[in-house]
Amino acid sequence: MTPDPAAPTSTEDSSNESQVERRVAELLAHDDGEIDVTGLAEAVAQQDPADAADTLETIETREEGEAAEVIEEMEENVAADALSHMERHLAVSVLEDLIDEDSAYAAKIVSFMAPDDAADLLQGLPEDYRSRLLPKLPHEAAIKVRHLLRYDAQSAGGMMNTDLWAIRDTMTVRDATEHIRNSKTAEDATHAFVVDGHNHLVGLAALRRLLLAQPDERVESIMERDVDAIPPTLDREEVAREFDRYDYAVLPVVDEYRRLLGVVTVDDVIDIIRAEQTEDTQRMVGAGAEEGVHSSLGVKFRSRFPWLCVNLVTSSMGAFVVSRFGGLIGELAILAAIMPVIANQAGNAGQQSLAVTLRGIVLDQVRTERVSRMIGRETLVGFVNGVLAGLIVGTAIAVLEFFLGTASWRLGIVAAIAMSGALTIGTLTGTSLPLLMRRLGFDPATASTIFLTMVTDTMSFLVFLGLAGALWKWVE
């Protein structure tokens, strides 16, 4: 087949994209503080939705309110697509500006979004803004969004999309395909869900099967009857595990009577995995799970300062231990140089075990019957690593005595023993802490680094200085 010479090639597409990106960059580069809103809106509208979202985020972080001005100059469906791709808290900020300017226009933009994206944004809005927006939504969109807002944002119900293809089991293939053709749903859908007269999920029909089937065949004769589904209350982490374990591309969401409520797709799950990874990383160090790089000063302060106060208390425990051995350190100053080395190694060993355990929890690899064996294995690894690291430190101290005469080789033995004990404690704590947090009903990652550091520092100082004090006469 001869290619159409008028059809744009991939090279031409790339060239056009490059021109658009350069145009956007030029419009953003003005140093006079003013932007060409109309020109920028035209350029942003030509960008891929994800790139358009990046541009709007840049505008919003540079000058609050300017992104809303650009969106107002764009076509509603294009603006909705870009807004739904923005970082959530920035998109919420832009939507607030749009509501303040014209709540009816803001509602029109939201109505062009997929229901799950719209509900996600509205969940981030303050209650007064939400109450101003919802009544302005078109009736059908309002029903879908209000339905999704009933569910927890962290659950399958909160992330499902209600735009899907649902066909009756009693339909003919001809009627089903006509119904699908006239339905509004995601363009990348590959299956239609089959329901009975009471909206109970009874099967799944691949579009390929519908296209190949005879027009007069009944849908129930070609559908797949064994269809897995999830409840709307299922936590989103569990949803992600289901997709990972069984390689689903799509999962329907049903209520306790198996009535079809919505659908979760694999692209939603990818977003979940990315969000959970960042949230766990931030929780580990006591930062807010929802905090982003562009979050307001108030949000950053509220999410971080309480844990800094906790860290202040926990770190004082290590300082208290050191203060109890002030006389010993005064007599043998080299102790002050060695003890942070031991504490640092114990902390690193603990962080390694903590990371491995958290990963195992996220991937659902930690089973109750395997916990004791897992803790024992990690503790043994810590002991072996501690012995090897202790031999290195002890040898280094002995070498210092030989060449510089600054330390006793006996102190090297004490440091080696302390290193072994500290790393053993570190790995034991790093493995046990997230398991304990989960057992108590907390997120396993919550401030785990803060509590781990408290234990490793305190115990490292206590073991090393305690041994040095007990063997003082032999060490000096």
Short mmCIF file of C-alpha atoms in Angstrom, two decimals:
data_model
loop_
_atom_site.label_atom_id
_atom_site.label_comp_id
_atom_site.label_asym_id
_atom_site.label_seq_id
_atom_site.Cartn_x
_atom_site.Cartn_y
_atom_site.Cartn_z
CA MET A 1 0.00 0.00 0.00
CA THR A 2 1.42 3.39 -1.00
CA PRO A 3 1.62 5.79 1.93
CA ASP A 4 -0.39 8.99 1.74
CA PRO A 5 2.09 11.82 1.04
CA ALA A 6 -0.19 14.25 2.81
CA ALA A 7 -0.13 12.27 6.02
CA PRO A 8 2.23 13.74 8.64
CA THR A 9 5.23 11.60 9.46
CA SER A 10 6.57 10.95 12.94
CA THR A 11 9.47 13.30 12.14
CA GLU A 12 7.01 16.04 11.27
CA ASP A 13 5.08 15.39 14.47
CA SER A 14 8.29 15.65 16.50
CA SER A 15 9.19 18.86 14.70
CA ASN A 16 5.78 20.35 15.47
CA GLU A 17 6.09 19.35 19.11
CA SER A 18 9.53 20.94 19.31
CA GLN A 19 8.18 24.16 17.83
CA VAL A 20 5.37 24.22 20.38
CA GLU A 21 7.78 23.58 23.25
CA ARG A 22 10.06 26.38 22.03
CA ARG A 23 7.08 28.71 21.73
CA VAL A 24 5.99 27.91 25.30
CA ALA A 25 9.53 28.43 26.59
CA GLU A 26 9.76 31.81 24.84
CA LEU A 27 6.45 32.97 26.30
CA LEU A 28 7.52 31.91 29.79
CA ALA A 29 10.93 33.56 29.51
CA HIS A 30 9.76 37.17 29.79
CA ASP A 31 11.44 38.95 32.68
CA ASP A 32 8.96 41.84 32.92
CA GLY A 33 6.60 39.77 35.07
CA GLU A 34 3.83 39.86 32.46
CA ILE A 35 2.79 36.92 30.31
CA ASP A 36 0.91 36.84 27.04
CA VAL A 37 -2.09 34.94 28.38
CA THR A 38 -3.80 34.45 25.02
CA GLY A 39 -0.62 33.41 23.21
CA LEU A 40 0.37 31.06 26.00
CA ALA A 41 -3.10 29.51 26.09
CA GLU A 42 -2.90 28.80 22.36
CA ALA A 43 0.55 27.20 22.76
CA VAL A 44 -0.39 25.15 25.82
CA ALA A 45 -3.48 23.85 24.03
CA GLN A 46 -1.21 22.31 21.39
CA GLN A 47 0.88 20.44 23.97
CA ASP A 48 0.35 16.88 25.07
CA PRO A 49 -1.90 16.94 28.19
CA ALA A 50 0.96 15.86 30.47
CA ASP A 51 3.24 18.56 29.03
CA ALA A 52 0.45 21.12 29.25
CA ALA A 53 0.05 20.20 32.92
CA ASP A 54 3.77 20.78 33.50
CA THR A 55 3.50 24.21 31.89
CA LEU A 56 0.49 25.15 34.00
CA GLU A 57 2.30 23.97 37.13
CA THR A 58 5.25 26.19 36.25
CA ILE A 59 2.92 29.17 35.75
CA GLU A 60 1.04 28.53 38.99
CA THR A 61 4.19 28.20 41.11
CA ARG A 62 5.64 31.37 39.59
CA GLU A 63 2.57 33.52 40.17
CA GLU A 64 -0.54 32.18 41.89
CA GLY A 65 -3.66 32.79 39.80
CA GLU A 66 -1.95 33.04 36.41
CA ALA A 67 -2.60 29.41 35.49
CA ALA A 68 -6.33 29.99 35.93
CA GLU A 69 -6.11 32.96 33.54
CA VAL A 70 -4.45 30.76 30.91
CA ILE A 71 -7.04 28.01 31.35
CA GLU A 72 -9.87 30.49 30.87
CA GLU A 73 -8.51 31.18 27.38
CA MET A 74 -8.42 27.48 26.43
CA GLU A 75 -11.18 25.24 25.11
CA GLU A 76 -12.97 23.57 28.03
CA ASN A 77 -12.20 19.98 27.05
CA VAL A 78 -8.50 20.73 26.48
CA ALA A 79 -8.29 22.67 29.74
CA ALA A 80 -9.99 19.81 31.60
CA ASP A 81 -7.49 17.29 30.22
CA ALA A 82 -4.52 19.43 31.26
CA LEU A 83 -5.98 20.18 34.70
CA SER A 84 -6.59 16.49 35.41
CA HIS A 85 -2.90 15.75 34.70
CA MET A 86 -1.60 18.42 37.09
CA GLU A 87 -0.17 17.67 40.51
CA ARG A 88 -3.22 17.41 42.73
CA HIS A 89 -2.67 20.27 45.18
CA LEU A 90 -1.72 22.65 42.37
CA ALA A 91 -4.77 21.59 40.35
CA VAL A 92 -6.93 22.21 43.42
CA SER A 93 -5.40 25.67 43.79
CA VAL A 94 -6.15 26.48 40.14
CA LEU A 95 -9.70 25.16 40.48
CA GLU A 96 -10.24 27.37 43.53
CA ASP A 97 -9.18 30.39 41.47
CA LEU A 98 -11.57 29.37 38.69
CA ILE A 99 -14.44 28.99 41.16
CA ASP A 100 -13.73 32.42 42.63
CA GLU A 101 -13.74 33.90 39.12
CA ASP A 102 -16.75 32.03 37.72
CA SER A 103 -18.09 28.91 39.43
CA ALA A 104 -20.28 28.02 36.44
CA TYR A 105 -17.27 28.03 34.11
CA ALA A 106 -15.26 25.98 36.62
CA ALA A 107 -18.09 23.45 36.75
CA LYS A 108 -18.16 23.26 32.97
CA ILE A 109 -14.45 22.36 32.90
CA VAL A 110 -14.91 19.73 35.61
CA SER A 111 -17.79 18.19 33.66
CA PHE A 112 -15.38 17.41 30.80
CA MET A 113 -13.18 15.31 33.11
CA ALA A 114 -13.49 11.59 33.72
CA PRO A 115 -15.66 11.14 36.85
CA ASP A 116 -12.82 9.65 38.87
CA ASP A 117 -10.50 12.57 38.03
CA ALA A 118 -13.24 15.07 38.86
CA ALA A 119 -14.00 13.38 42.18
CA ASP A 120 -10.30 13.28 43.03
CA LEU A 121 -10.07 17.05 42.54
CA LEU A 122 -13.24 17.77 44.48
CA GLN A 123 -12.01 15.67 47.40
CA GLY A 124 -9.09 18.08 47.68
CA LEU A 125 -11.29 21.18 47.65
CA PRO A 126 -12.29 22.90 50.91
CA GLU A 127 -15.93 22.26 51.77
CA ASP A 128 -17.09 25.79 50.94
CA TYR A 129 -15.59 25.62 47.44
CA ARG A 130 -17.05 22.17 46.86
CA SER A 131 -20.53 23.34 47.89
CA ARG A 132 -20.27 26.22 45.42
CA LEU A 133 -19.15 23.97 42.55
CA LEU A 134 -21.37 20.89 42.84
CA PRO A 135 -24.71 22.63 42.23
CA LYS A 136 -23.32 24.11 39.00
CA LEU A 137 -22.34 20.76 37.50
CA PRO A 138 -24.55 19.27 34.77
CA HIS A 139 -27.06 16.83 36.27
CA GLU A 140 -25.46 13.63 34.93
CA ALA A 141 -21.93 14.67 35.88
CA ALA A 142 -23.09 15.76 39.34
CA ILE A 143 -24.70 12.37 39.99
CA LYS A 144 -21.52 10.51 39.02
CA VAL A 145 -19.24 12.76 41.05
CA ARG A 146 -21.46 12.75 44.15
CA HIS A 147 -21.59 8.97 43.92
CA LEU A 148 -17.79 8.73 43.93
CA LEU A 149 -17.41 11.28 46.73
CA ARG A 150 -19.21 8.88 49.05
CA TYR A 151 -16.18 6.61 49.05
CA ASP A 152 -12.86 7.04 50.80
CA ALA A 153 -10.28 8.48 48.42
CA GLN A 154 -7.88 5.70 49.50
CA SER A 155 -10.29 2.91 48.51
CA ALA A 156 -11.26 1.17 45.30
CA GLY A 157 -14.53 3.12 45.30
CA GLY A 158 -12.66 6.40 45.52
CA MET A 159 -10.45 5.60 42.54
CA MET A 160 -12.88 3.77 40.26
CA ASN A 161 -14.23 5.23 37.04
CA THR A 162 -17.96 5.04 36.40
CA ASP A 163 -17.59 5.63 32.65
CA LEU A 164 -17.68 2.10 31.26
CA TRP A 165 -19.44 -0.08 28.73
CA ALA A 166 -22.23 -2.11 30.35
CA ILE A 167 -24.46 -4.30 28.19
CA ARG A 168 -27.37 -6.60 29.03
CA ASP A 169 -26.90 -10.36 28.88
CA THR A 170 -30.14 -10.70 26.91
CA MET A 171 -29.00 -8.35 24.13
CA THR A 172 -28.04 -9.58 20.71
CA VAL A 173 -24.53 -8.85 19.51
CA ARG A 174 -26.03 -6.34 17.05
CA ASP A 175 -27.83 -4.46 19.83
CA ALA A 176 -24.78 -4.60 22.11
CA THR A 177 -22.41 -3.16 19.51
CA GLU A 178 -24.92 -0.42 18.69
CA HIS A 179 -25.22 0.41 22.38
CA ILE A 180 -21.44 0.57 22.74
CA ARG A 181 -21.17 2.75 19.65
CA ASN A 182 -23.56 5.27 21.17
CA SER A 183 -22.01 5.18 24.65
CA LYS A 184 -19.48 7.59 26.07
CA THR A 185 -16.52 5.93 27.72
CA ALA A 186 -12.73 5.74 27.67
CA GLU A 187 -11.25 5.26 24.21
CA ASP A 188 -8.84 2.56 25.35
CA ALA A 189 -11.55 0.27 26.79
CA THR A 190 -11.21 -3.29 25.48
CA HIS A 191 -14.06 -5.02 27.29
CA ALA A 192 -17.73 -4.54 27.96
CA PHE A 193 -19.22 -5.63 31.28
CA VAL A 194 -22.33 -7.78 31.08
CA VAL A 195 -25.12 -7.21 33.60
CA ASP A 196 -28.58 -8.65 34.14
CA GLY A 197 -31.82 -6.72 34.53
CA HIS A 198 -30.90 -5.69 38.10
CA ASN A 199 -27.39 -4.45 37.18
CA HIS A 200 -25.72 -7.52 38.72
CA LEU A 201 -22.38 -8.32 37.09
CA VAL A 202 -22.74 -11.65 35.30
CA GLY A 203 -19.94 -11.63 32.73
CA LEU A 204 -17.36 -9.91 30.61
CA ALA A 205 -17.34 -9.57 26.82
CA ALA A 206 -14.18 -8.73 24.93
CA LEU A 207 -14.76 -6.29 22.09
CA ARG A 208 -12.94 -8.63 19.74
CA ARG A 209 -15.46 -11.39 20.53
CA LEU A 210 -18.33 -9.00 19.88
CA LEU A 211 -16.87 -7.96 16.53
CA LEU A 212 -16.35 -11.55 15.40
CA ALA A 213 -19.65 -12.95 16.67
CA GLN A 214 -22.77 -13.34 14.55
CA PRO A 215 -25.09 -10.32 14.85
CA ASP A 216 -28.03 -12.41 16.06
CA GLU A 217 -26.09 -14.24 18.78
CA ARG A 218 -26.97 -13.48 22.39
CA VAL A 219 -24.35 -11.73 24.50
CA GLU A 220 -24.75 -14.37 27.21
CA SER A 221 -23.58 -17.03 24.75
CA ILE A 222 -20.23 -15.35 24.03
CA MET A 223 -19.44 -13.69 27.36
CA GLU A 224 -16.88 -14.89 29.89
CA ARG A 225 -18.81 -15.83 33.03
CA ASP A 226 -15.97 -16.19 35.52
CA VAL A 227 -15.21 -12.53 36.30
CA ASP A 228 -13.20 -11.43 39.31
CA ALA A 229 -14.33 -8.24 41.04
CA ILE A 230 -13.39 -6.13 44.05
CA PRO A 231 -15.51 -4.32 46.68
CA PRO A 232 -15.50 -0.51 46.82
CA THR A 233 -14.12 -0.55 50.36
CA LEU A 234 -10.90 -2.36 49.40
CA ASP A 235 -7.83 -0.26 50.25
CA ARG A 236 -5.99 1.04 47.21
CA GLU A 237 -2.78 -0.71 48.21
CA GLU A 238 -4.68 -4.00 48.20
CA VAL A 239 -6.08 -3.08 44.79
CA ALA A 240 -2.54 -2.60 43.50
CA ARG A 241 -1.51 -5.98 44.93
CA GLU A 242 -4.40 -7.69 43.15
CA PHE A 243 -3.31 -6.22 39.81
CA ASP A 244 0.31 -7.14 40.46
CA ARG A 245 -0.41 -10.70 41.58
CA TYR A 246 -2.83 -11.69 38.83
CA ASP A 247 -1.75 -9.34 35.99
CA TYR A 248 -5.18 -7.78 35.58
CA ALA A 249 -5.70 -5.04 33.01
CA VAL A 250 -9.07 -4.08 34.45
CA LEU A 251 -11.16 -5.00 37.50
CA PRO A 252 -14.84 -4.22 38.02
CA VAL A 253 -15.97 -2.81 41.36
CA VAL A 254 -19.18 -4.31 42.77
CA ASP A 255 -21.22 -3.91 45.95
CA GLU A 256 -22.19 -6.67 48.37
CA TYR A 257 -24.97 -7.78 46.01
CA ARG A 258 -22.54 -7.84 43.07
CA ARG A 259 -24.15 -4.83 41.42
CA LEU A 260 -21.73 -3.11 39.06
CA LEU A 261 -20.48 0.22 40.44
CA GLY A 262 -17.45 1.09 38.35
CA VAL A 263 -14.11 -0.09 37.06
CA VAL A 264 -10.44 0.22 38.02
CA THR A 265 -7.88 0.08 35.21
CA VAL A 266 -4.18 -0.64 35.25
CA ASP A 267 -3.26 3.00 34.54
CA ASP A 268 -5.05 3.96 37.77
CA VAL A 269 -2.98 1.35 39.60
CA ILE A 270 0.28 2.74 38.20
CA ASP A 271 -0.68 6.10 39.69
CA ILE A 272 -1.37 4.38 43.02
CA ILE A 273 2.00 2.63 43.09
CA ARG A 274 3.82 5.87 42.34
CA ALA A 275 1.84 7.74 44.99
CA GLU A 276 2.35 5.04 47.64
CA GLN A 277 6.09 4.94 46.99
CA THR A 278 6.46 8.67 47.50
CA GLU A 279 4.14 8.69 50.50
CA ASP A 280 6.05 5.87 52.23
CA THR A 281 9.36 7.59 51.55
CA GLN A 282 8.09 10.81 53.11
CA ARG A 283 6.43 9.06 56.05
CA MET A 284 9.68 7.30 56.87
CA VAL A 285 11.36 10.61 57.69
CA GLY A 286 8.34 12.32 59.23
CA ALA A 287 7.21 14.41 56.26
CA GLY A 288 3.55 14.61 55.31
CA ALA A 289 2.29 11.92 52.94
CA GLU A 290 0.44 14.49 50.82
CA GLU A 291 3.19 17.12 50.84
CA GLY A 292 4.68 18.03 47.48
CA VAL A 293 7.60 20.17 46.40
CA HIS A 294 5.20 23.03 45.64
CA SER A 295 3.09 22.72 48.79
CA SER A 296 2.43 25.89 50.74
CA LEU A 297 4.51 26.95 53.72
CA GLY A 298 1.63 26.16 56.06
CA VAL A 299 1.24 22.62 54.72
CA LYS A 300 4.97 21.95 55.00
CA PHE A 301 5.10 23.33 58.54
CA ARG A 302 2.09 21.32 59.75
CA SER A 303 3.37 18.07 58.27
CA ARG A 304 6.97 18.35 59.43
CA PHE A 305 7.22 20.26 62.70
CA PRO A 306 5.35 17.76 64.91
CA TRP A 307 7.74 15.00 63.86
CA LEU A 308 10.72 17.28 64.38
CA CYS A 309 9.49 17.70 67.95
CA VAL A 310 9.25 13.92 68.29
CA ASN A 311 12.77 13.59 66.87
CA LEU A 312 14.00 16.17 69.36
CA VAL A 313 12.71 14.02 72.21
CA THR A 314 13.96 10.72 70.82
CA SER A 315 17.43 12.05 69.96
CA SER A 316 17.82 13.38 73.50
CA MET A 317 17.89 9.79 74.71
CA GLY A 318 21.21 9.22 72.97
CA ALA A 319 22.51 12.50 74.38
CA PHE A 320 21.45 11.37 77.86
CA VAL A 321 23.42 8.14 77.52
CA VAL A 322 26.53 10.05 76.40
CA SER A 323 26.18 12.49 79.31
CA ARG A 324 26.27 9.60 81.79
CA PHE A 325 29.76 8.73 80.52
CA GLY A 326 31.12 12.27 80.44
CA GLY A 327 33.95 11.47 82.86
CA LEU A 328 35.03 8.44 80.86
CA ILE A 329 35.11 10.42 77.61
CA GLY A 330 37.10 13.13 79.34
CA GLU A 331 39.72 10.57 80.38
CA LEU A 332 39.88 8.91 76.95
CA ALA A 333 38.99 11.45 74.27
CA ILE A 334 39.29 8.98 71.40
CA LEU A 335 36.00 7.43 72.56
CA ALA A 336 34.23 10.54 71.21
CA ALA A 337 35.71 9.84 67.78
CA ILE A 338 34.81 6.14 67.71
CA MET A 339 31.26 6.12 69.03
CA PRO A 340 29.65 8.05 66.10
CA VAL A 341 31.28 5.55 63.71
CA ILE A 342 29.59 2.67 65.50
CA ALA A 343 26.27 4.50 65.70
CA ASN A 344 26.42 5.39 62.01
CA GLN A 345 27.11 1.80 60.99
CA ALA A 346 24.28 0.53 63.19
CA GLY A 347 21.95 3.14 61.67
CA ASN A 348 22.86 2.13 58.13
CA ALA A 349 22.39 -1.56 58.91
CA GLY A 350 19.00 -0.77 60.40
CA GLN A 351 17.98 1.29 57.38
CA GLN A 352 18.87 -1.62 55.09
CA SER A 353 16.67 -4.01 57.05
CA LEU A 354 13.92 -1.41 57.30
CA ALA A 355 13.89 -0.87 53.51
CA VAL A 356 13.79 -4.59 52.78
CA THR A 357 10.98 -5.19 55.29
CA LEU A 358 8.89 -2.28 54.02
CA ARG A 359 9.30 -3.53 50.46
CA GLY A 360 8.20 -6.99 51.55
CA ILE A 361 5.10 -5.51 53.23
CA VAL A 362 4.22 -3.45 50.15
CA LEU A 363 4.60 -6.49 47.89
CA ASP A 364 2.61 -8.63 50.33
CA GLN A 365 5.55 -10.98 50.85
CA VAL A 366 5.43 -10.86 54.65
CA ARG A 367 3.28 -13.70 55.94
CA THR A 368 2.53 -14.26 59.62
CA GLU A 369 4.05 -17.73 59.61
CA ARG A 370 7.28 -16.38 58.10
CA VAL A 371 7.84 -13.42 60.42
CA SER A 372 9.97 -15.17 63.04
CA ARG A 373 12.21 -16.74 60.39
CA MET A 374 12.56 -13.39 58.62
CA ILE A 375 13.53 -11.59 61.84
CA GLY A 376 16.02 -14.31 62.70
CA ARG A 377 17.63 -14.17 59.26
CA GLU A 378 17.96 -10.37 59.33
CA THR A 379 19.39 -10.45 62.85
CA LEU A 380 21.97 -13.05 61.79
CA VAL A 381 22.95 -10.88 58.82
CA GLY A 382 23.40 -7.95 61.19
CA PHE A 383 25.59 -10.00 63.50
CA VAL A 384 27.80 -11.29 60.69
CA ASN A 385 28.17 -7.82 59.18
CA GLY A 386 28.85 -6.46 62.67
CA VAL A 387 31.65 -8.95 63.26
CA LEU A 388 33.29 -8.13 59.94
CA ALA A 389 32.92 -4.37 60.41
CA GLY A 390 34.15 -4.75 63.99
CA LEU A 391 37.28 -6.54 62.81
CA ILE A 392 37.98 -3.66 60.42
CA VAL A 393 37.50 -1.02 63.14
CA GLY A 394 39.49 -2.99 65.70
CA THR A 395 42.35 -3.46 63.26
CA ALA A 396 42.29 0.26 62.41
CA ILE A 397 42.55 1.19 66.10
CA ALA A 398 45.42 -1.26 66.59
CA VAL A 399 47.23 0.28 63.60
CA LEU A 400 46.76 3.75 65.13
CA GLU A 401 48.40 2.54 68.34
CA PHE A 402 51.31 1.04 66.41
CA PHE A 403 52.06 4.14 64.35
CA LEU A 404 50.74 7.02 66.45
CA GLY A 405 50.30 5.63 69.93
CA THR A 406 46.91 7.36 70.21
CA ALA A 407 44.81 4.35 71.21
CA SER A 408 45.14 0.99 72.90
CA TRP A 409 44.71 -2.15 70.84
CA ARG A 410 42.50 -3.34 73.68
CA LEU A 411 40.11 -0.49 72.86
CA GLY A 412 40.00 -1.93 69.35
CA ILE A 413 38.68 -5.20 70.76
CA VAL A 414 36.02 -3.31 72.74
CA ALA A 415 35.03 -1.36 69.61
CA ALA A 416 34.82 -4.58 67.59
CA ILE A 417 32.54 -6.22 70.16
CA ALA A 418 30.40 -3.07 70.38
CA MET A 419 30.15 -2.90 66.59
CA SER A 420 28.90 -6.47 66.42
CA GLY A 421 26.27 -5.84 69.06
CA ALA A 422 25.17 -2.49 67.62
CA LEU A 423 24.68 -3.83 64.09
CA THR A 424 22.78 -6.81 65.42
CA ILE A 425 20.46 -4.48 67.33
CA GLY A 426 20.16 -2.21 64.29
CA THR A 427 19.02 -4.93 61.90
CA LEU A 428 16.69 -6.44 64.51
CA THR A 429 15.07 -3.04 65.07
CA GLY A 430 14.90 -2.21 61.36
CA THR A 431 13.04 -5.46 60.70
CA SER A 432 10.78 -5.43 63.74
CA LEU A 433 9.74 -1.76 63.76
CA PRO A 434 7.52 -1.74 60.63
CA LEU A 435 6.03 -5.09 61.64
CA LEU A 436 5.18 -3.67 65.06
CA MET A 437 3.70 -0.51 63.53
CA ARG A 438 1.50 -2.60 61.26
CA ARG A 439 0.43 -4.80 64.17
CA LEU A 440 -0.65 -1.69 66.09
CA GLY A 441 -2.70 -0.48 63.13
CA PHE A 442 -0.37 2.28 61.91
CA ASP A 443 1.24 2.71 58.52
CA PRO A 444 4.50 0.69 58.74
CA ALA A 445 6.49 3.54 57.20
CA THR A 446 5.28 6.26 59.59
CA ALA A 447 8.33 8.02 61.05
CA SER A 448 10.15 4.68 61.11
CA THR A 449 13.49 6.36 60.42
CA ILE A 450 13.07 8.62 63.46
CA PHE A 451 12.39 5.74 65.85
CA LEU A 452 15.06 3.56 64.27
CA THR A 453 17.67 6.29 64.73
CA MET A 454 16.64 6.67 68.37
CA VAL A 455 17.20 2.97 69.05
CA THR A 456 20.44 2.58 67.07
CA ASP A 457 22.08 5.74 68.46
CA THR A 458 21.04 5.07 72.05
CA MET A 459 22.01 1.41 72.04
CA SER A 460 25.28 1.99 70.13
CA PHE A 461 26.44 4.59 72.64
CA LEU A 462 25.29 2.48 75.58
CA VAL A 463 26.96 -0.73 74.37
CA PHE A 464 30.26 0.90 73.41
CA LEU A 465 30.62 3.29 76.34
CA GLY A 466 29.28 0.68 78.75
CA LEU A 467 31.88 -1.86 77.62
CA ALA A 468 34.65 0.74 77.67
CA GLY A 469 33.64 1.78 81.19
CA ALA A 470 33.41 -1.78 82.45
CA LEU A 471 36.83 -2.65 81.00
CA TRP A 472 38.41 0.75 81.72
CA LYS A 473 41.37 -0.53 83.65
CA TRP A 474 42.11 -3.09 80.96
CA VAL A 475 41.60 -0.64 78.08
CA GLU A 476 43.71 2.31 79.31
#
